[in-house]
Amino acid sequence: MGKLRNNGFRTLKQERNLVSIREGQRKRYCEEDHHQDLALKSVHADHSYDETSKRFVPDISNIVHEEVLDNDGNNLTPTDDWRVGRRVVELGVIADHLQQCKHCGLPLSLPNTINIKTYGLRSVLKVLCTNKSCWNINAIPTGKQHDHKIWDVNTKLALTAIDLGLGEHQINGLLSILNIPTVSHCMIDNRIREVGDVIESVADKSMEEWTEKEKEMTRESDGNDNVTVSVDAAWQRRGSGRSYDSLTGHCSMIGSKTGKVINYKWRSKACRICQRAETSGNIPRVHKCNKNFTGSAKAMEPDMVVDMVKESRSKGANITAIIGDEDTTTIARLRAKVDPTIVKLSDSNHMKKPIRNRLYELKNKHSTLSPKVISYIMKCFNYLIAQGKGQPKKIEENLNALSKHPFGDHSSCSTDWCRFIADPSIKYKSLPYGKPLQDKALQESLTTLFQKYILNSEKLANLGSTQSNESFNKSVAAKAPKNRFYGGSRSLAYRVAAAVAQKNTGHRYTVDVNVSSGLSPGLYTRKLATLRDIQARKRKAVAITTEAKLRRIALKASRNQSSSTFEVREGVCYQSNTMIDTVTEDSDEKILEIPAPKNKPVENDSKPDISTMTHIYFDIEATGLGRTSHITQISARRGLETFSKYILPAREITPKAAEVTGLTFQNGSLYLLDKTSPSCWHVQKVFQSELSVFYNYVSLKQMNKNVPSLKQMLDEKVVTKRTANCIARSGLNLSHLRLAYSRNGRTGIKDIFSEPCGSKARVTKSAKIIDSVSDFLKEL
């Protein structure tokens, strides 16, 4: 913490600087002409400067008022030296004001600045006129003002803070790193209030426009004025699912036809001014209290929805149906306080999510219910719901068939979606082996599960979506992050209003706010806002295409597969109460890692350390000495170990080469000293790089090391010798397979066998081999 010295105290260094400045000025003036001196005196008298001084010397001795010293004695005090730090300036404004002195009309020079006064991001330069008949100190602003005293850039800074979700702490952190003078909390708070009111008016205007468009589109499509809206609330503090204690919350109402916000509300149980007064034991001063709710956080959503429906109806929007989740009693309160005939439509995502969760719960009870089977069932469920939209009876029939269809029973299926009715011989594309499931216990569990949804077929036939509300909540979270609290003042209301304006008009709402505030919208502001709106429209257009949806599904499947494989190989890394639940003798096994596959190296890979390798000497024989000659024999020696192989050439052996090597090629056979050579390779000019040879050597060494552990699997004909060699070459032995099976059963074996290794699988993707190995390990 630095030391603070108040007015009237200067360091020795500052005193020496002031003496030096005064001495230099004195010498300069003594060299002037006597007549100029008399004229200067008369000017001083006209301007009522100090009569005791022969020359007008601007007094800058009171520039330094305080200083801050750190623990090492270094001066950290902000000074009025205009050369220190950086400033945000408008070059055009400075250039215009430097054109002439306000007193004599002669041009001014920026180097003649004697000090600077800072007002937030903007500042005023004190520039001395060097005309010896003037010596006027001119105030040169570095930017524009509005309302005669408010700097434009400070108002724009407040808009930036709201739009980007920043507070005073984050703003000053950014400015200090850029070495720009920081701004005061009072200044930024005042400017946020100024621009916040404008943001709210822009948001209200956009909601009025989109309300009229929503009513118009409803009349065109439905032939009536009955508006359907989606509602959803969010809190500024994360909930655990069983407890919500947030002090603030917000809720949006979005038209189902336009997808735009037509109303919104926010709630806060805190007021900073009231809290400070209560803490100090004083009566709060007269203010616009920010506290507008006293109940629990869970009660905020019903309260806001009731308020919005009442207000929207009073403005001419006949809201007769709302789309919402199943988490609150909002509809019951609406029917009790507003209209008992209001219709409640369920959100599709909130209806489907519990089914997936329930299926994963059943997975622990039924081994055949793998993630792949769950995905297939959910795909069928989503398709059947889409096919039965607006037809509750059809939904009932389809759900009844869904508990039979995966098991090969198509007696309840419809030709609208089941292709097995026309051709029973075809295979299932998404079930193991392409065959129907055989687990009768699983079928009974699925029948019980779907029976609950059959009873709610009316809801399933008329599903809506709150996805637009979720998107809006994400925008609010970006402008009012959950790790910061803005609910003690109107700042939260302004940030929610900014999210509304952005949802309804796009990023160009910042331009509208500038114009409504009497500020220039700015070229770069308009450019970036327009660019971001164009990019958003392009992303939306691409995201709804079939190709984009398929790609998202493929990427998600790839990520899930990769994560599952890593979890099998790594063992338990993070798990609730893992150190409490882990038995001591099993702890080593839980952290034991299965080796990763080694890809075949390419030429640009780093080469192995030669100092750790054994020298191997090799020689070849060929059909001749020409460049087109073929290899007939290759041999190698490492210590006492030797290697030799003959190769069938595709060219005739020259007589000279036959005389030297003793090899002859006749009738498609290779002869050594007139005898058929054993064990010939049938290859054409095959060369391997140093890296490939090294890789093959390591793989062979790995295989020889791991194959003995797979002997039991070979003896019981669980796998073929070729598959066993492939398993061993990939770095896996029996203990690794047992470890993978213990961690995730058949899926664990499938994950490590099918793990990508270059362009191929590590071992195999064959379901038959995976099942055979899994069954073997299950019996161990």
mmCIF file of N, CA, C and O in Angstrom, residues 483-555:
data_model
loop_
_atom_site.group_PDB
_atom_site.id
_atom_site.type_symbol
_atom_site.label_atom_id
_atom_site.label_comp_id
_atom_site.label_asym_id
_atom_site.label_seq_id
_atom_site.Cartn_x
_atom_site.Cartn_y
_atom_site.Cartn_z
ATOM 1 N N ASN A 483 -21.270 -14.491 -12.170
ATOM 2 C CA ASN A 483 -20.255 -14.342 -11.125
ATOM 3 C C ASN A 483 -20.102 -12.903 -10.644
ATOM 4 O O ASN A 483 -19.207 -12.595 -9.853
ATOM 5 N N ARG A 484 -20.980 -11.991 -11.122
ATOM 6 C CA ARG A 484 -20.975 -10.600 -10.657
ATOM 7 C C ARG A 484 -22.389 -10.211 -10.278
ATOM 8 O O ARG A 484 -23.347 -10.704 -10.866
ATOM 9 N N PHE A 485 -22.508 -9.330 -9.308
ATOM 10 C CA PHE A 485 -23.826 -8.930 -8.822
ATOM 11 C C PHE A 485 -24.125 -7.499 -9.239
ATOM 12 O O PHE A 485 -23.436 -6.557 -8.837
ATOM 13 N N TYR A 486 -25.143 -7.348 -10.081
ATOM 14 C CA TYR A 486 -25.580 -6.023 -10.522
ATOM 15 C C TYR A 486 -26.997 -5.702 -10.024
ATOM 16 O O TYR A 486 -27.579 -4.705 -10.427
ATOM 17 N N GLY A 487 -27.553 -6.568 -9.160
ATOM 18 C CA GLY A 487 -28.940 -6.409 -8.742
ATOM 19 C C GLY A 487 -29.168 -5.389 -7.662
ATOM 20 O O GLY A 487 -30.319 -5.101 -7.326
ATOM 21 N N GLY A 488 -28.095 -4.815 -7.111
ATOM 22 C CA GLY A 488 -28.278 -3.810 -6.073
ATOM 23 C C GLY A 488 -28.615 -2.443 -6.615
ATOM 24 O O GLY A 488 -28.924 -1.527 -5.846
ATOM 25 N N SER A 489 -28.556 -2.261 -7.917
ATOM 26 C CA SER A 489 -28.871 -0.985 -8.547
ATOM 27 C C SER A 489 -29.664 -1.262 -9.824
ATOM 28 O O SER A 489 -29.988 -2.400 -10.143
ATOM 29 N N ARG A 490 -29.918 -0.184 -10.570
ATOM 30 C CA ARG A 490 -30.657 -0.336 -11.825
ATOM 31 C C ARG A 490 -29.796 -0.950 -12.923
ATOM 32 O O ARG A 490 -30.285 -1.199 -14.028
ATOM 33 N N SER A 491 -28.544 -1.232 -12.637
ATOM 34 C CA SER A 491 -27.644 -1.767 -13.648
ATOM 35 C C SER A 491 -28.180 -3.066 -14.241
ATOM 36 O O SER A 491 -28.087 -3.305 -15.444
ATOM 37 N N LEU A 492 -28.768 -3.942 -13.397
ATOM 38 C CA LEU A 492 -29.311 -5.200 -13.904
ATOM 39 C C LEU A 492 -30.453 -4.946 -14.880
ATOM 40 O O LEU A 492 -30.537 -5.579 -15.935
ATOM 41 N N ALA A 493 -31.335 -4.003 -14.540
ATOM 42 C CA ALA A 493 -32.466 -3.691 -15.423
ATOM 43 C C ALA A 493 -31.968 -3.203 -16.776
ATOM 44 O O ALA A 493 -32.511 -3.571 -17.824
ATOM 45 N N TYR A 494 -30.925 -2.369 -16.773
ATOM 46 C CA TYR A 494 -30.386 -1.856 -18.033
ATOM 47 C C TYR A 494 -29.787 -2.975 -18.876
ATOM 48 O O TYR A 494 -29.923 -3.000 -20.104
ATOM 49 N N ARG A 495 -29.138 -3.914 -18.224
ATOM 50 C CA ARG A 495 -28.481 -5.002 -18.949
ATOM 51 C C ARG A 495 -29.509 -5.977 -19.539
ATOM 52 O O ARG A 495 -29.322 -6.485 -20.645
ATOM 53 N N VAL A 496 -30.582 -6.239 -18.805
ATOM 54 C CA VAL A 496 -31.648 -7.081 -19.353
ATOM 55 C C VAL A 496 -32.310 -6.368 -20.535
ATOM 56 O O VAL A 496 -32.617 -6.990 -21.567
ATOM 57 N N ALA A 497 -32.530 -5.050 -20.405
ATOM 58 C CA ALA A 497 -33.112 -4.279 -21.506
ATOM 59 C C ALA A 497 -32.204 -4.295 -22.731
ATOM 60 O O ALA A 497 -32.677 -4.356 -23.873
ATOM 61 N N ALA A 498 -30.879 -4.257 -22.505
ATOM 62 C CA ALA A 498 -29.939 -4.328 -23.631
ATOM 63 C C ALA A 498 -30.047 -5.666 -24.349
ATOM 64 O O ALA A 498 -29.976 -5.740 -25.586
ATOM 65 N N ALA A 499 -30.224 -6.750 -23.585
ATOM 66 C CA ALA A 499 -30.411 -8.070 -24.205
ATOM 67 C C ALA A 499 -31.705 -8.123 -25.014
ATOM 68 O O ALA A 499 -31.758 -8.739 -26.084
ATOM 69 N N VAL A 500 -32.756 -7.464 -24.524
ATOM 70 C CA VAL A 500 -34.017 -7.400 -25.264
ATOM 71 C C VAL A 500 -33.825 -6.658 -26.576
ATOM 72 O O VAL A 500 -34.262 -7.107 -27.646
ATOM 73 N N ALA A 501 -33.168 -5.481 -26.504
ATOM 74 C CA ALA A 501 -32.942 -4.695 -27.716
ATOM 75 C C ALA A 501 -32.097 -5.460 -28.721
ATOM 76 O O ALA A 501 -32.360 -5.419 -29.933
ATOM 77 N N GLN A 502 -31.090 -6.191 -28.247
ATOM 78 C CA GLN A 502 -30.244 -6.969 -29.153
ATOM 79 C C GLN A 502 -31.013 -8.136 -29.762
ATOM 80 O O GLN A 502 -30.836 -8.460 -30.944
ATOM 81 N N LYS A 503 -31.874 -8.786 -28.980
ATOM 82 C CA LYS A 503 -32.683 -9.898 -29.499
ATOM 83 C C LYS A 503 -33.644 -9.422 -30.580
ATOM 84 O O LYS A 503 -33.857 -10.107 -31.588
ATOM 85 N N ASN A 504 -34.205 -8.235 -30.402
ATOM 86 C CA ASN A 504 -35.226 -7.743 -31.326
ATOM 87 C C ASN A 504 -34.662 -7.029 -32.547
ATOM 88 O O ASN A 504 -35.232 -7.124 -33.634
ATOM 89 N N THR A 505 -33.560 -6.297 -32.391
ATOM 90 C CA THR A 505 -33.042 -5.489 -33.502
ATOM 91 C C THR A 505 -31.635 -5.868 -33.926
ATOM 92 O O THR A 505 -31.137 -5.326 -34.913
ATOM 93 N N GLY A 506 -30.980 -6.752 -33.188
ATOM 94 C CA GLY A 506 -29.615 -7.121 -33.540
ATOM 95 C C GLY A 506 -28.598 -6.201 -32.878
ATOM 96 O O GLY A 506 -28.934 -5.356 -32.036
ATOM 97 N N HIS A 507 -27.361 -6.352 -33.271
ATOM 98 C CA HIS A 507 -26.286 -5.550 -32.668
ATOM 99 C C HIS A 507 -26.380 -4.072 -33.027
ATOM 100 O O HIS A 507 -25.724 -3.249 -32.379
ATOM 101 N N ARG A 508 -27.170 -3.756 -34.010
ATOM 102 C CA ARG A 508 -27.304 -2.341 -34.374
ATOM 103 C C ARG A 508 -28.101 -1.558 -33.346
ATOM 104 O O ARG A 508 -28.280 -0.349 -33.489
ATOM 105 N N TYR A 509 -28.564 -2.226 -32.287
ATOM 106 C CA TYR A 509 -29.251 -1.480 -31.218
ATOM 107 C C TYR A 509 -28.309 -0.457 -30.590
ATOM 108 O O TYR A 509 -28.761 0.575 -30.078
ATOM 109 N N THR A 510 -27.005 -0.738 -30.612
ATOM 110 C CA THR A 510 -26.045 0.233 -30.064
ATOM 111 C C THR A 510 -26.054 1.525 -30.868
ATOM 112 O O THR A 510 -25.882 2.612 -30.315
ATOM 113 N N VAL A 511 -26.258 1.405 -32.184
ATOM 114 C CA VAL A 511 -26.366 2.599 -33.029
ATOM 115 C C VAL A 511 -27.624 3.370 -32.669
ATOM 116 O O VAL A 511 -27.605 4.607 -32.553
ATOM 117 N N ASP A 512 -28.739 2.651 -32.459
ATOM 118 C CA ASP A 512 -29.989 3.316 -32.084
ATOM 119 C C ASP A 512 -29.856 4.032 -30.743
ATOM 120 O O ASP A 512 -30.399 5.133 -30.557
ATOM 121 N N VAL A 513 -29.138 3.425 -29.800
ATOM 122 C CA VAL A 513 -28.950 4.054 -28.483
ATOM 123 C C VAL A 513 -28.126 5.320 -28.620
ATOM 124 O O VAL A 513 -28.428 6.348 -27.998
ATOM 125 N N ASN A 514 -27.081 5.284 -29.452
ATOM 126 C CA ASN A 514 -26.264 6.480 -29.663
ATOM 127 C C ASN A 514 -27.087 7.619 -30.267
ATOM 128 O O ASN A 514 -26.994 8.768 -29.838
ATOM 129 N N VAL A 515 -27.877 7.280 -31.264
ATOM 130 C CA VAL A 515 -28.700 8.304 -31.917
ATOM 131 C C VAL A 515 -29.713 8.878 -30.935
ATOM 132 O O VAL A 515 -29.908 10.103 -30.861
ATOM 133 N N SER A 516 -30.370 8.018 -30.165
ATOM 134 C CA SER A 516 -31.365 8.484 -29.198
ATOM 135 C C SER A 516 -30.733 9.306 -28.084
ATOM 136 O O SER A 516 -31.404 10.140 -27.468
ATOM 137 N N SER A 517 -29.438 9.085 -27.813
ATOM 138 C CA SER A 517 -28.733 9.853 -26.779
ATOM 139 C C SER A 517 -28.191 11.170 -27.306
ATOM 140 O O SER A 517 -27.595 11.938 -26.543
ATOM 141 N N GLY A 518 -28.365 11.421 -28.607
ATOM 142 C CA GLY A 518 -27.830 12.647 -29.197
ATOM 143 C C GLY A 518 -26.370 12.548 -29.536
ATOM 144 O O GLY A 518 -25.691 13.571 -29.695
ATOM 145 N N LEU A 519 -25.863 11.323 -29.666
ATOM 146 C CA LEU A 519 -24.463 11.115 -29.993
ATOM 147 C C LEU A 519 -24.339 10.649 -31.437
ATOM 148 O O LEU A 519 -25.268 10.078 -32.006
ATOM 149 N N SER A 520 -23.167 10.880 -31.994
ATOM 150 C CA SER A 520 -22.918 10.378 -33.344
ATOM 151 C C SER A 520 -22.787 8.864 -33.273
ATOM 152 O O SER A 520 -22.057 8.340 -32.431
ATOM 153 N N PRO A 521 -23.484 8.111 -34.127
ATOM 154 C CA PRO A 521 -23.408 6.647 -34.055
ATOM 155 C C PRO A 521 -22.020 6.116 -34.341
ATOM 156 O O PRO A 521 -21.636 5.063 -33.855
ATOM 157 N N GLY A 522 -21.237 6.849 -35.142
ATOM 158 C CA GLY A 522 -19.871 6.430 -35.390
ATOM 159 C C GLY A 522 -19.741 5.442 -36.528
ATOM 160 O O GLY A 522 -20.523 4.491 -36.627
ATOM 161 N N LEU A 523 -18.764 5.668 -37.401
ATOM 162 C CA LEU A 523 -18.552 4.798 -38.556
ATOM 163 C C LEU A 523 -18.214 3.382 -38.139
ATOM 164 O O LEU A 523 -18.784 2.405 -38.633
ATOM 165 N N TYR A 524 -17.282 3.241 -37.189
ATOM 166 C CA TYR A 524 -16.823 1.908 -36.810
ATOM 167 C C TYR A 524 -17.876 1.177 -35.981
ATOM 168 O O TYR A 524 -17.956 -0.059 -36.023
ATOM 169 N N THR A 525 -18.683 1.927 -35.247
ATOM 170 C CA THR A 525 -19.788 1.298 -34.507
ATOM 171 C C THR A 525 -20.796 0.696 -35.472
ATOM 172 O O THR A 525 -21.234 -0.452 -35.317
ATOM 173 N N ARG A 526 -21.170 1.455 -36.487
ATOM 174 C CA ARG A 526 -22.127 0.962 -37.477
ATOM 175 C C ARG A 526 -21.547 -0.197 -38.270
ATOM 176 O O ARG A 526 -22.240 -1.176 -38.555
ATOM 177 N N LYS A 527 -20.265 -0.111 -38.602
ATOM 178 C CA LYS A 527 -19.628 -1.149 -39.412
ATOM 179 C C LYS A 527 -19.632 -2.490 -38.687
ATOM 180 O O LYS A 527 -20.043 -3.529 -39.249
ATOM 181 N N LEU A 528 -19.184 -2.505 -37.424
ATOM 182 C CA LEU A 528 -19.101 -3.767 -36.682
ATOM 183 C C LEU A 528 -20.492 -4.317 -36.373
ATOM 184 O O LEU A 528 -20.713 -5.540 -36.446
ATOM 185 N N ALA A 529 -21.430 -3.448 -36.033
ATOM 186 C CA ALA A 529 -22.791 -3.904 -35.753
ATOM 187 C C ALA A 529 -23.409 -4.554 -36.983
ATOM 188 O O ALA A 529 -24.034 -5.619 -36.897
ATOM 189 N N THR A 530 -23.227 -3.918 -38.147
ATOM 190 C CA THR A 530 -23.758 -4.482 -39.390
ATOM 191 C C THR A 530 -23.100 -5.814 -39.720
ATOM 192 O O THR A 530 -23.764 -6.781 -40.104
ATOM 193 N N LEU A 531 -21.783 -5.876 -39.536
ATOM 194 C CA LEU A 531 -21.050 -7.103 -39.825
ATOM 195 C C LEU A 531 -21.503 -8.254 -38.932
ATOM 196 O O LEU A 531 -21.716 -9.384 -39.400
ATOM 197 N N ARG A 532 -21.693 -7.994 -37.653
ATOM 198 C CA ARG A 532 -22.106 -9.046 -36.724
ATOM 199 C C ARG A 532 -23.530 -9.520 -37.000
ATOM 200 O O ARG A 532 -23.836 -10.712 -36.866
ATOM 201 N N ASP A 533 -24.402 -8.608 -37.398
ATOM 202 C CA ASP A 533 -25.762 -9.013 -37.742
ATOM 203 C C ASP A 533 -25.770 -9.896 -38.990
ATOM 204 O O ASP A 533 -26.518 -10.874 -39.068
ATOM 205 N N ILE A 534 -24.937 -9.558 -39.975
ATOM 206 C CA ILE A 534 -24.838 -10.374 -41.189
ATOM 207 C C ILE A 534 -24.303 -11.763 -40.848
ATOM 208 O O ILE A 534 -24.809 -12.783 -41.324
ATOM 209 N N GLN A 535 -23.270 -11.797 -39.997
ATOM 210 C CA GLN A 535 -22.697 -13.082 -39.601
ATOM 211 C C GLN A 535 -23.711 -13.933 -38.839
ATOM 212 O O GLN A 535 -23.780 -15.153 -39.026
ATOM 213 N N ALA A 536 -24.513 -13.290 -37.993
ATOM 214 C CA ALA A 536 -25.519 -14.028 -37.231
ATOM 215 C C ALA A 536 -26.568 -14.634 -38.158
ATOM 216 O O ALA A 536 -26.996 -15.781 -37.965
ATOM 217 N N ARG A 537 -26.988 -13.879 -39.157
ATOM 218 C CA ARG A 537 -27.976 -14.414 -40.106
ATOM 219 C C ARG A 537 -27.402 -15.567 -40.909
ATOM 220 O O ARG A 537 -28.089 -16.569 -41.171
ATOM 221 N N LYS A 538 -26.131 -15.474 -41.293
ATOM 222 C CA LYS A 538 -25.504 -16.562 -42.040
ATOM 223 C C LYS A 538 -25.377 -17.818 -41.178
ATOM 224 O O LYS A 538 -25.638 -18.938 -41.636
ATOM 225 N N ARG A 539 -24.954 -17.645 -39.925
ATOM 226 C CA ARG A 539 -24.823 -18.803 -39.033
ATOM 227 C C ARG A 539 -26.164 -19.496 -38.824
ATOM 228 O O ARG A 539 -26.250 -20.730 -38.821
ATOM 229 N N LYS A 540 -27.220 -18.693 -38.680
ATOM 230 C CA LYS A 540 -28.544 -19.275 -38.487
ATOM 231 C C LYS A 540 -28.997 -20.023 -39.734
ATOM 232 O O LYS A 540 -29.570 -21.115 -39.640
ATOM 233 N N ALA A 541 -28.732 -19.437 -40.913
ATOM 234 C CA ALA A 541 -29.140 -20.089 -42.164
ATOM 235 C C ALA A 541 -28.404 -21.403 -42.364
ATOM 236 O O ALA A 541 -28.986 -22.389 -42.838
ATOM 237 N N VAL A 542 -27.143 -21.446 -41.992
ATOM 238 C CA VAL A 542 -26.358 -22.677 -42.155
ATOM 239 C C VAL A 542 -26.754 -23.711 -41.113
ATOM 240 O O VAL A 542 -26.817 -24.915 -41.397
ATOM 241 N N ALA A 543 -27.022 -23.252 -39.883
ATOM 242 C CA ALA A 543 -27.285 -24.184 -38.782
ATOM 243 C C ALA A 543 -28.539 -25.013 -38.981
ATOM 244 O O ALA A 543 -28.642 -26.122 -38.446
ATOM 245 N N ILE A 544 -29.510 -24.505 -39.738
ATOM 246 C CA ILE A 544 -30.774 -25.243 -39.903
ATOM 247 C C ILE A 544 -30.762 -26.180 -41.106
ATOM 248 O O ILE A 544 -31.743 -26.868 -41.352
ATOM 249 N N THR A 545 -29.648 -26.232 -41.843
ATOM 250 C CA THR A 545 -29.565 -27.134 -42.984
ATOM 251 C C THR A 545 -29.354 -28.570 -42.514
ATOM 252 O O THR A 545 -28.825 -28.818 -41.420
ATOM 253 N N THR A 546 -29.757 -29.516 -43.350
ATOM 254 C CA THR A 546 -29.604 -30.939 -43.010
ATOM 255 C C THR A 546 -28.135 -31.314 -42.865
ATOM 256 O O THR A 546 -27.762 -32.081 -41.962
ATOM 257 N N GLU A 547 -27.294 -30.765 -43.743
ATOM 258 C CA GLU A 547 -25.862 -31.077 -43.683
ATOM 259 C C GLU A 547 -25.250 -30.645 -42.358
ATOM 260 O O GLU A 547 -24.456 -31.371 -41.750
ATOM 261 N N ALA A 548 -25.621 -29.437 -41.908
ATOM 262 C CA ALA A 548 -25.074 -28.936 -40.645
ATOM 263 C C ALA A 548 -25.543 -29.768 -39.465
ATOM 264 O O ALA A 548 -24.773 -30.057 -38.534
ATOM 265 N N LYS A 549 -26.810 -30.183 -39.490
ATOM 266 C CA LYS A 549 -27.326 -31.008 -38.404
ATOM 267 C C LYS A 549 -26.633 -32.364 -38.355
ATOM 268 O O LYS A 549 -26.279 -32.857 -37.275
ATOM 269 N N LEU A 550 -26.433 -32.969 -39.525
ATOM 270 C CA LEU A 550 -25.733 -34.253 -39.573
ATOM 271 C C LEU A 550 -24.290 -34.122 -39.102
ATOM 272 O O LEU A 550 -23.763 -35.014 -38.426
ATOM 273 N N ARG A 551 -23.665 -33.024 -39.460
ATOM 274 C CA ARG A 551 -22.282 -32.808 -39.029
ATOM 275 C C ARG A 551 -22.208 -32.644 -37.510
ATOM 276 O O ARG A 551 -21.303 -33.171 -36.866
ATOM 277 N N ARG A 552 -23.164 -31.913 -36.927
ATOM 278 C CA ARG A 552 -23.182 -31.756 -35.475
ATOM 279 C C ARG A 552 -23.350 -33.107 -34.787
ATOM 280 O O ARG A 552 -22.701 -33.391 -33.778
ATOM 281 N N ILE A 553 -24.233 -33.939 -35.344
ATOM 282 C CA ILE A 553 -24.437 -35.273 -34.769
ATOM 283 C C ILE A 553 -23.163 -36.108 -34.857
ATOM 284 O O ILE A 553 -22.774 -36.793 -33.902
ATOM 285 N N ALA A 554 -22.496 -36.030 -36.024
ATOM 286 C CA ALA A 554 -21.266 -36.803 -36.216
ATOM 287 C C ALA A 554 -20.159 -36.324 -35.277
ATOM 288 O O ALA A 554 -19.429 -37.135 -34.691
ATOM 289 N N LEU A 555 -20.020 -35.008 -35.135
ATOM 290 C CA LEU A 555 -18.986 -34.457 -34.246
ATOM 291 C C LEU A 555 -19.262 -34.833 -32.794
ATOM 292 O O LEU A 555 -18.342 -35.159 -32.042
#
